Tab-separated table of C-alpha atoms in Angstrom:
chain	number	residue	atom	x	y	z
A	155	MET	CA	38.490	-116.114	-94.851
A	156	THR	CA	35.870	-114.970	-92.447
A	157	ALA	CA	34.874	-111.459	-92.293
A	158	THR	CA	35.726	-109.609	-88.944
A	159	ALA	CA	32.705	-107.230	-87.732
A	160	ALA	CA	34.024	-103.771	-87.115
A	161	PRO	CA	34.329	-102.914	-83.573
A	162	THR	CA	31.668	-100.777	-82.403
A	163	THR	CA	32.632	-97.404	-80.298
A	164	LYS	CA	30.770	-97.049	-77.106
A	165	ALA	CA	31.472	-93.834	-75.108
A	166	PRO	CA	33.786	-94.740	-72.368
A	167	SER	CA	31.745	-95.013	-68.864
A	168	GLY	CA	33.470	-91.946	-67.396
A	169	ALA	CA	32.114	-89.649	-69.774
A	170	ARG	CA	28.627	-91.097	-69.856
A	171	ARG	CA	29.184	-90.241	-65.473
A	172	ALA	CA	30.455	-86.919	-66.417
A	173	ARG	CA	27.360	-86.388	-68.902
A	174	ARG	CA	24.787	-87.422	-65.933
A	175	ARG	CA	26.648	-85.069	-63.568
A	176	ALA	CA	26.087	-82.266	-65.654
A	177	ALA	CA	22.573	-82.837	-66.077
A	178	VAL	CA	22.062	-83.399	-62.288
A	179	VAL	CA	23.949	-80.458	-61.636
A	180	GLY	CA	21.878	-78.394	-64.106
A	181	TRP	CA	18.887	-79.582	-62.837
A	182	ALA	CA	19.760	-78.552	-59.343
A	183	PHE	CA	20.066	-75.197	-60.446
A	184	LEU	CA	16.825	-74.908	-62.360
A	185	ALA	CA	14.468	-76.796	-59.334
A	186	PRO	CA	14.330	-73.696	-57.386
A	187	LEU	CA	13.037	-71.642	-60.279
A	188	LEU	CA	10.817	-74.573	-61.649
A	189	LEU	CA	9.643	-74.569	-57.838
A	190	LEU	CA	9.122	-70.595	-57.895
A	191	ASN	CA	6.691	-71.052	-61.059
A	192	LEU	CA	4.814	-73.872	-59.803
A	193	VAL	CA	3.952	-72.094	-56.216
A	194	VAL	CA	3.750	-68.573	-58.007
A	195	VAL	CA	2.051	-69.611	-61.279
A	196	ALA	CA	0.865	-72.979	-61.723
A	197	GLY	CA	-0.734	-73.219	-58.352
A	198	PRO	CA	-3.295	-69.804	-58.651
A	199	SER	CA	-3.769	-70.929	-62.296
A	200	VAL	CA	-5.126	-73.971	-60.963
A	201	ALA	CA	-6.943	-72.286	-58.449
A	202	THR	CA	-8.267	-69.702	-60.676
A	203	VAL	CA	-9.855	-72.427	-62.882
A	204	TYR	CA	-11.485	-74.051	-59.885
A	205	TYR	CA	-12.996	-70.661	-58.505
A	206	SER	CA	-14.514	-69.781	-62.259
A	207	PHE	CA	-16.710	-72.418	-61.603
A	208	THR	CA	-17.976	-71.337	-57.752
A	209	ASP	CA	-19.737	-68.958	-56.462
A	210	TRP	CA	-17.194	-67.629	-54.227
A	211	SER	CA	-16.831	-64.147	-52.001
A	212	GLY	CA	-12.819	-64.678	-51.377
A	213	LEU	CA	-13.372	-65.686	-48.063
A	214	GLY	CA	-14.497	-69.004	-46.826
A	215	PRO	CA	-15.785	-71.958	-48.488
A	216	ALA	CA	-16.789	-71.684	-52.081
A	217	SER	CA	-19.831	-73.531	-53.737
A	218	PHE	CA	-19.424	-75.455	-57.308
A	219	ILE	CA	-22.283	-73.751	-59.758
A	220	GLY	CA	-20.862	-75.278	-63.009
A	221	LEU	CA	-21.099	-72.743	-65.560
A	222	ASP	CA	-22.962	-70.388	-64.119
A	223	ASN	CA	-20.686	-67.471	-63.758
A	224	TYR	CA	-19.798	-67.805	-67.534
A	225	VAL	CA	-23.309	-67.387	-68.891
A	226	GLU	CA	-23.843	-64.539	-66.548
A	227	ALA	CA	-20.667	-62.683	-67.915
A	228	PHE	CA	-22.224	-63.381	-71.557
A	229	GLY	CA	-25.270	-61.467	-70.790
A	230	ASP	CA	-23.685	-58.944	-68.697
A	231	ALA	CA	-24.073	-55.274	-69.981
A	232	LYS	CA	-20.857	-54.174	-67.892
A	233	VAL	CA	-18.861	-56.883	-69.504
A	234	HIS	CA	-20.108	-56.027	-72.881
A	235	GLU	CA	-19.043	-52.348	-72.121
A	236	ALA	CA	-15.845	-53.128	-70.730
A	237	LEU	CA	-14.792	-55.035	-74.334
A	238	LEU	CA	-16.121	-52.619	-75.942
A	239	HIS	CA	-13.558	-50.252	-73.961
A	240	ASN	CA	-10.984	-52.765	-74.838
A	241	LEU	CA	-11.592	-53.019	-78.627
A	242	ILE	CA	-11.247	-49.080	-78.604
A	243	TRP	CA	-8.237	-49.173	-76.781
A	244	PHE	CA	-6.491	-51.954	-78.886
A	245	VAL	CA	-7.268	-49.852	-81.933
A	246	LEU	CA	-5.512	-46.629	-80.571
A	247	PHE	CA	-2.871	-48.281	-79.021
A	248	LEU	CA	-1.792	-50.127	-82.099
A	249	SER	CA	-2.469	-47.391	-84.449
A	250	VAL	CA	-1.069	-43.960	-82.381
A	251	PRO	CA	2.357	-45.522	-81.169
A	252	MET	CA	2.834	-47.565	-83.894
A	253	ALA	CA	2.657	-44.676	-86.486
A	254	MET	CA	4.835	-42.648	-83.831
A	255	GLY	CA	7.243	-45.045	-83.350
A	256	LEU	CA	8.143	-45.869	-87.164
A	257	LEU	CA	8.414	-41.603	-88.106
A	258	GLY	CA	10.369	-41.428	-84.711
A	259	ALA	CA	12.797	-44.259	-85.702
A	260	TYR	CA	12.806	-43.142	-89.802
A	261	LEU	CA	14.269	-39.241	-88.334
A	262	LEU	CA	16.184	-40.821	-85.611
A	263	SER	CA	17.797	-42.860	-88.676
A	264	GLN	CA	18.336	-39.247	-90.422
A	265	VAL	CA	20.111	-38.025	-87.869
A	266	LYS	CA	24.036	-38.087	-87.356
A	267	ARG	CA	24.807	-36.205	-84.497
A	268	PHE	CA	23.749	-36.846	-80.929
A	269	SER	CA	21.503	-39.567	-81.819
A	270	MET	CA	22.293	-41.267	-78.416
A	271	LEU	CA	20.656	-38.451	-76.875
A	272	PHE	CA	17.841	-38.502	-78.616
A	273	ARG	CA	17.286	-42.337	-78.190
A	274	ALA	CA	17.720	-41.793	-74.726
A	275	LEU	CA	15.268	-38.967	-74.310
A	276	TYR	CA	12.568	-40.938	-76.215
A	277	PHE	CA	13.180	-43.727	-74.211
A	278	ILE	CA	12.951	-42.051	-70.864
A	279	PRO	CA	8.914	-42.163	-70.884
A	280	TYR	CA	8.834	-46.046	-70.914
A	281	VAL	CA	11.314	-46.253	-68.058
A	282	VAL	CA	10.134	-44.282	-65.444
A	283	ALA	CA	7.627	-46.490	-63.621
A	284	SER	CA	3.669	-46.102	-64.201
A	285	VAL	CA	2.822	-45.502	-61.211
A	286	VAL	CA	4.444	-42.415	-61.526
A	287	ASN	CA	3.746	-41.416	-64.610
A	288	ALA	CA	0.109	-41.877	-63.920
A	289	ALA	CA	0.249	-39.417	-60.776
A	290	VAL	CA	2.057	-36.550	-62.733
A	291	TRP	CA	-0.203	-36.791	-65.650
A	292	LYS	CA	-3.439	-36.816	-63.369
A	293	MET	CA	-2.341	-33.849	-62.044
A	294	LEU	CA	-1.502	-32.330	-65.043
A	295	LEU	CA	-4.919	-32.843	-66.562
A	296	SER	CA	-6.590	-31.719	-63.537
A	297	PRO	CA	-9.290	-29.196	-64.338
A	298	THR	CA	-8.089	-26.779	-61.323
A	299	SER	CA	-3.926	-27.027	-61.439
A	300	GLY	CA	-3.048	-28.731	-64.900
A	301	ILE	CA	-2.481	-27.715	-67.969
A	302	GLY	CA	-6.202	-26.925	-68.743
A	303	HIS	CA	-6.368	-24.406	-66.018
A	304	LEU	CA	-3.347	-22.628	-67.166
A	305	LEU	CA	-5.129	-22.271	-70.646
A	306	GLY	CA	-7.822	-20.625	-68.907
A	307	THR	CA	-10.290	-23.896	-69.418
A	308	ASP	CA	-11.806	-25.796	-66.755
A	309	GLN	CA	-12.108	-29.009	-68.885
A	310	SER	CA	-11.661	-32.110	-66.685
A	311	TRP	CA	-10.658	-34.070	-68.969
A	312	LEU	CA	-10.409	-37.786	-67.044
A	313	GLY	CA	-14.093	-36.776	-65.507
A	314	ASP	CA	-16.053	-36.207	-68.537
A	315	THR	CA	-17.315	-39.372	-69.733
A	316	ARG	CA	-16.740	-38.152	-73.687
A	317	THR	CA	-12.968	-37.831	-72.624
A	318	SER	CA	-11.962	-40.241	-69.749
A	319	LEU	CA	-11.247	-43.398	-71.638
A	320	TYR	CA	-9.058	-41.411	-74.474
A	321	SER	CA	-7.349	-39.292	-72.151
A	322	VAL	CA	-5.857	-42.076	-70.357
A	323	ASN	CA	-5.091	-43.684	-73.615
A	324	PHE	CA	-3.353	-40.808	-74.727
A	325	VAL	CA	-0.685	-40.853	-71.312
A	326	VAL	CA	-0.505	-44.989	-72.216
A	327	ASP	CA	0.751	-44.087	-75.932
A	328	TRP	CA	2.827	-41.114	-74.650
A	329	HIS	CA	4.748	-43.679	-72.543
A	330	TRP	CA	4.792	-46.227	-74.993
A	331	TRP	CA	5.845	-44.824	-78.464
A	332	GLY	CA	9.235	-43.972	-77.264
A	333	PHE	CA	10.116	-47.324	-76.848
A	334	LEU	CA	8.523	-48.391	-80.101
A	335	ALA	CA	10.913	-45.684	-82.021
A	336	VAL	CA	14.227	-47.252	-80.448
A	337	ILE	CA	12.904	-50.979	-81.096
A	338	PHE	CA	12.355	-49.944	-84.711
A	339	LEU	CA	15.485	-48.124	-85.549
A	340	SER	CA	17.483	-51.141	-83.893
A	341	ALA	CA	15.511	-53.374	-86.657
A	342	MET	CA	15.627	-50.556	-89.495
A	343	GLN	CA	19.957	-50.588	-88.793
A	344	GLY	CA	19.566	-54.328	-89.698
A	345	VAL	CA	18.380	-54.204	-93.030
A	346	ASP	CA	20.782	-54.622	-95.980
A	347	PRO	CA	22.636	-51.036	-96.609
A	348	SER	CA	22.958	-52.635	-100.368
A	349	LEU	CA	19.336	-52.114	-100.906
A	350	TYR	CA	19.334	-48.679	-100.566
A	351	ASP	CA	22.343	-48.309	-102.591
A	352	ALA	CA	20.715	-50.306	-105.356
A	353	ALA	CA	17.505	-48.524	-104.965
A	354	LYS	CA	19.213	-44.868	-105.146
A	355	VAL	CA	20.925	-46.390	-108.606
A	356	ASP	CA	17.331	-46.922	-109.564
A	357	GLY	CA	16.273	-43.216	-109.010
A	358	ALA	CA	13.870	-44.469	-105.800
A	359	SER	CA	13.112	-41.395	-103.440
A	360	ASN	CA	13.016	-41.806	-100.049
A	361	TRP	CA	9.666	-42.462	-99.632
A	362	GLN	CA	10.025	-45.295	-102.107
A	363	GLN	CA	13.019	-46.835	-99.857
A	364	TYR	CA	11.171	-46.534	-96.754
A	365	ARG	CA	7.755	-48.276	-97.978
A	366	HIS	CA	9.614	-51.070	-100.350
A	367	ILE	CA	13.194	-51.478	-98.584
A	368	THR	CA	12.746	-50.223	-94.789
A	369	LEU	CA	9.116	-51.423	-93.967
A	370	PRO	CA	9.517	-55.266	-95.551
A	371	GLY	CA	12.770	-55.151	-93.704
A	372	ILE	CA	11.292	-54.544	-90.758
A	373	ARG	CA	8.396	-56.963	-90.801
A	374	PRO	CA	8.876	-59.668	-88.099
A	375	THR	CA	9.452	-56.942	-85.632
A	376	MET	CA	6.329	-54.888	-86.610
A	377	VAL	CA	4.561	-58.654	-86.493
A	378	PHE	CA	5.849	-58.926	-82.943
A	379	ILE	CA	5.032	-55.683	-81.903
A	380	VAL	CA	1.370	-56.028	-83.365
A	381	LEU	CA	1.348	-58.993	-81.199
A	382	MET	CA	2.158	-57.925	-77.693
A	383	THR	CA	0.059	-54.963	-78.266
A	384	VAL	CA	-2.796	-57.073	-78.866
A	385	ILE	CA	-2.101	-58.993	-75.397
A	386	TRP	CA	-0.976	-55.908	-73.579
A	387	SER	CA	-4.365	-54.280	-74.572
A	388	LEU	CA	-6.350	-57.327	-73.058
A	389	LYS	CA	-4.602	-56.671	-70.124
A	390	ALA	CA	-4.730	-52.898	-69.680
A	391	PHE	CA	-4.914	-52.163	-66.055
A	392	ASP	CA	-2.093	-49.784	-64.262
A	393	TYR	CA	-3.102	-46.375	-65.618
A	394	ILE	CA	-6.924	-46.809	-65.911
A	395	PHE	CA	-7.074	-47.617	-62.408
A	396	ILE	CA	-4.299	-45.381	-61.058
A	397	MET	CA	-6.043	-42.264	-63.424
A	398	THR	CA	-9.807	-43.030	-63.136
A	399	GLN	CA	-10.538	-46.374	-61.844
A	400	GLY	CA	-12.692	-47.452	-64.376
A	401	GLY	CA	-15.023	-44.400	-63.887
A	402	PRO	CA	-16.837	-41.633	-64.156
A	403	ALA	CA	-19.826	-44.097	-64.486
A	404	GLY	CA	-17.856	-46.634	-66.176
A	405	SER	CA	-16.417	-44.929	-68.950
A	406	SER	CA	-13.203	-45.927	-68.596
A	407	GLU	CA	-13.970	-49.510	-67.652
A	408	VAL	CA	-12.180	-52.481	-69.257
A	409	VAL	CA	-12.252	-55.867	-68.040
A	410	SER	CA	-8.965	-56.334	-65.874
A	411	THR	CA	-10.412	-53.129	-63.732
A	412	LEU	CA	-13.968	-54.878	-63.972
A	413	MET	CA	-12.410	-57.959	-62.713
A	414	TYR	CA	-10.331	-56.234	-60.041
A	415	LYS	CA	-13.647	-54.368	-58.574
A	416	GLN	CA	-16.168	-57.900	-58.716
A	417	ALA	CA	-13.468	-59.379	-56.758
A	418	PHE	CA	-12.459	-56.900	-54.164
A	419	ASN	CA	-15.422	-54.625	-53.769
A	420	GLU	CA	-18.221	-56.593	-55.022
A	421	TYR	CA	-16.479	-59.845	-53.333
A	422	GLU	CA	-17.858	-61.837	-56.265
A	423	ALA	CA	-14.111	-63.900	-56.848
A	424	GLY	CA	-15.197	-66.914	-58.365
A	425	TYR	CA	-17.129	-64.346	-61.010
A	426	ALA	CA	-13.731	-62.478	-61.458
A	427	ALA	CA	-12.060	-65.657	-62.021
A	428	ALA	CA	-14.339	-66.680	-64.575
A	429	LEU	CA	-13.525	-63.409	-66.349
A	430	GLY	CA	-9.944	-63.866	-66.016
A	431	LEU	CA	-10.049	-67.125	-67.431
A	432	SER	CA	-11.835	-65.872	-70.424
A	433	MET	CA	-9.383	-63.401	-71.484
A	434	THR	CA	-6.964	-65.918	-70.859
A	435	LEU	CA	-8.566	-67.925	-73.266
A	436	VAL	CA	-8.636	-65.169	-75.670
A	437	THR	CA	-4.985	-64.247	-75.589
A	438	ALA	CA	-4.014	-67.978	-76.013
A	439	VAL	CA	-6.138	-68.367	-79.149
A	440	ILE	CA	-4.387	-64.937	-80.668
A	441	LEU	CA	-0.794	-66.509	-79.813
A	442	ALA	CA	-1.949	-70.038	-81.248
A	443	VAL	CA	-3.192	-67.879	-84.359
A	444	TYR	CA	-0.075	-65.857	-84.206
A	445	GLN	CA	2.343	-69.447	-84.039
A	446	TRP	CA	0.064	-70.601	-87.193
A	447	MET	CA	0.908	-67.303	-89.267
A	448	ARG	CA	4.416	-67.747	-88.181
A	449	ARG	CA	4.299	-71.420	-89.687
A	450	LYS	CA	3.029	-70.320	-93.130
A	451	GLY	CA	6.108	-67.587	-93.037
A	452	TRP	CA	3.705	-64.479	-93.540
A	453	GLU	CA	6.231	-62.250	-91.576
A	454	ASP	CA	8.553	-62.896	-94.480
A	455	SER	CA	5.891	-63.030	-97.113
């Protein structure tokens, strides 16, 4: 008696055609977006890499000069000062809004009535366009018509080399911290309530609950916000350019505003491209470290 092989099941040809048709339709819908990314993102990115190795004014032909732009940037005192300002900006932009966001989220979590109203009030500065915020605060910080004038002082917060960078950073912190408060509040609401009940039974204070339950519970959100803060600190531009344009005397200059001036004021677009690509590589390294730490389970440790 011979054993018969079990019949193999194959998908009907009609089902295969339906899957292929669905795939073609899906790619057809994606094609415009892919083309847009190719033209708007990939094209300029490749051009930036090329022009970073050239001496180019932004108009006309470009002369290939190899790594000269990068060597110049490495020894440029203006770049060093701008990087220092980026570092100061990062420290302030990370610490102040994070602390205020965590405090605001905790206070909001204790509010039982009108909580949505307070969330909206916290969120309004983030919704308003940065150009509008910067213009309003530039008037408020004016020594002739702003807050200082009303208080009887002629302090020029944006015109003083000692305070210009910190004044702009204060405005950005004001713009940013309410958004963080709402984000952290959403993360806090996802923490298991039974953990707080158990902690109360054990006699834990509010601070102990916040430290040992709330903060570990929202750690993934905090790690992601830190990553975004690092990236946004490296590309800080709009508020600084609108309020001080990097001045006075370069006291609020960061790499992005320096790049702009090199490209459009000094007509050294090749050098500006080298600066931009260098900052892109720094961002890529930060993202790579973040992904490596995620794989190691740092967020949940």
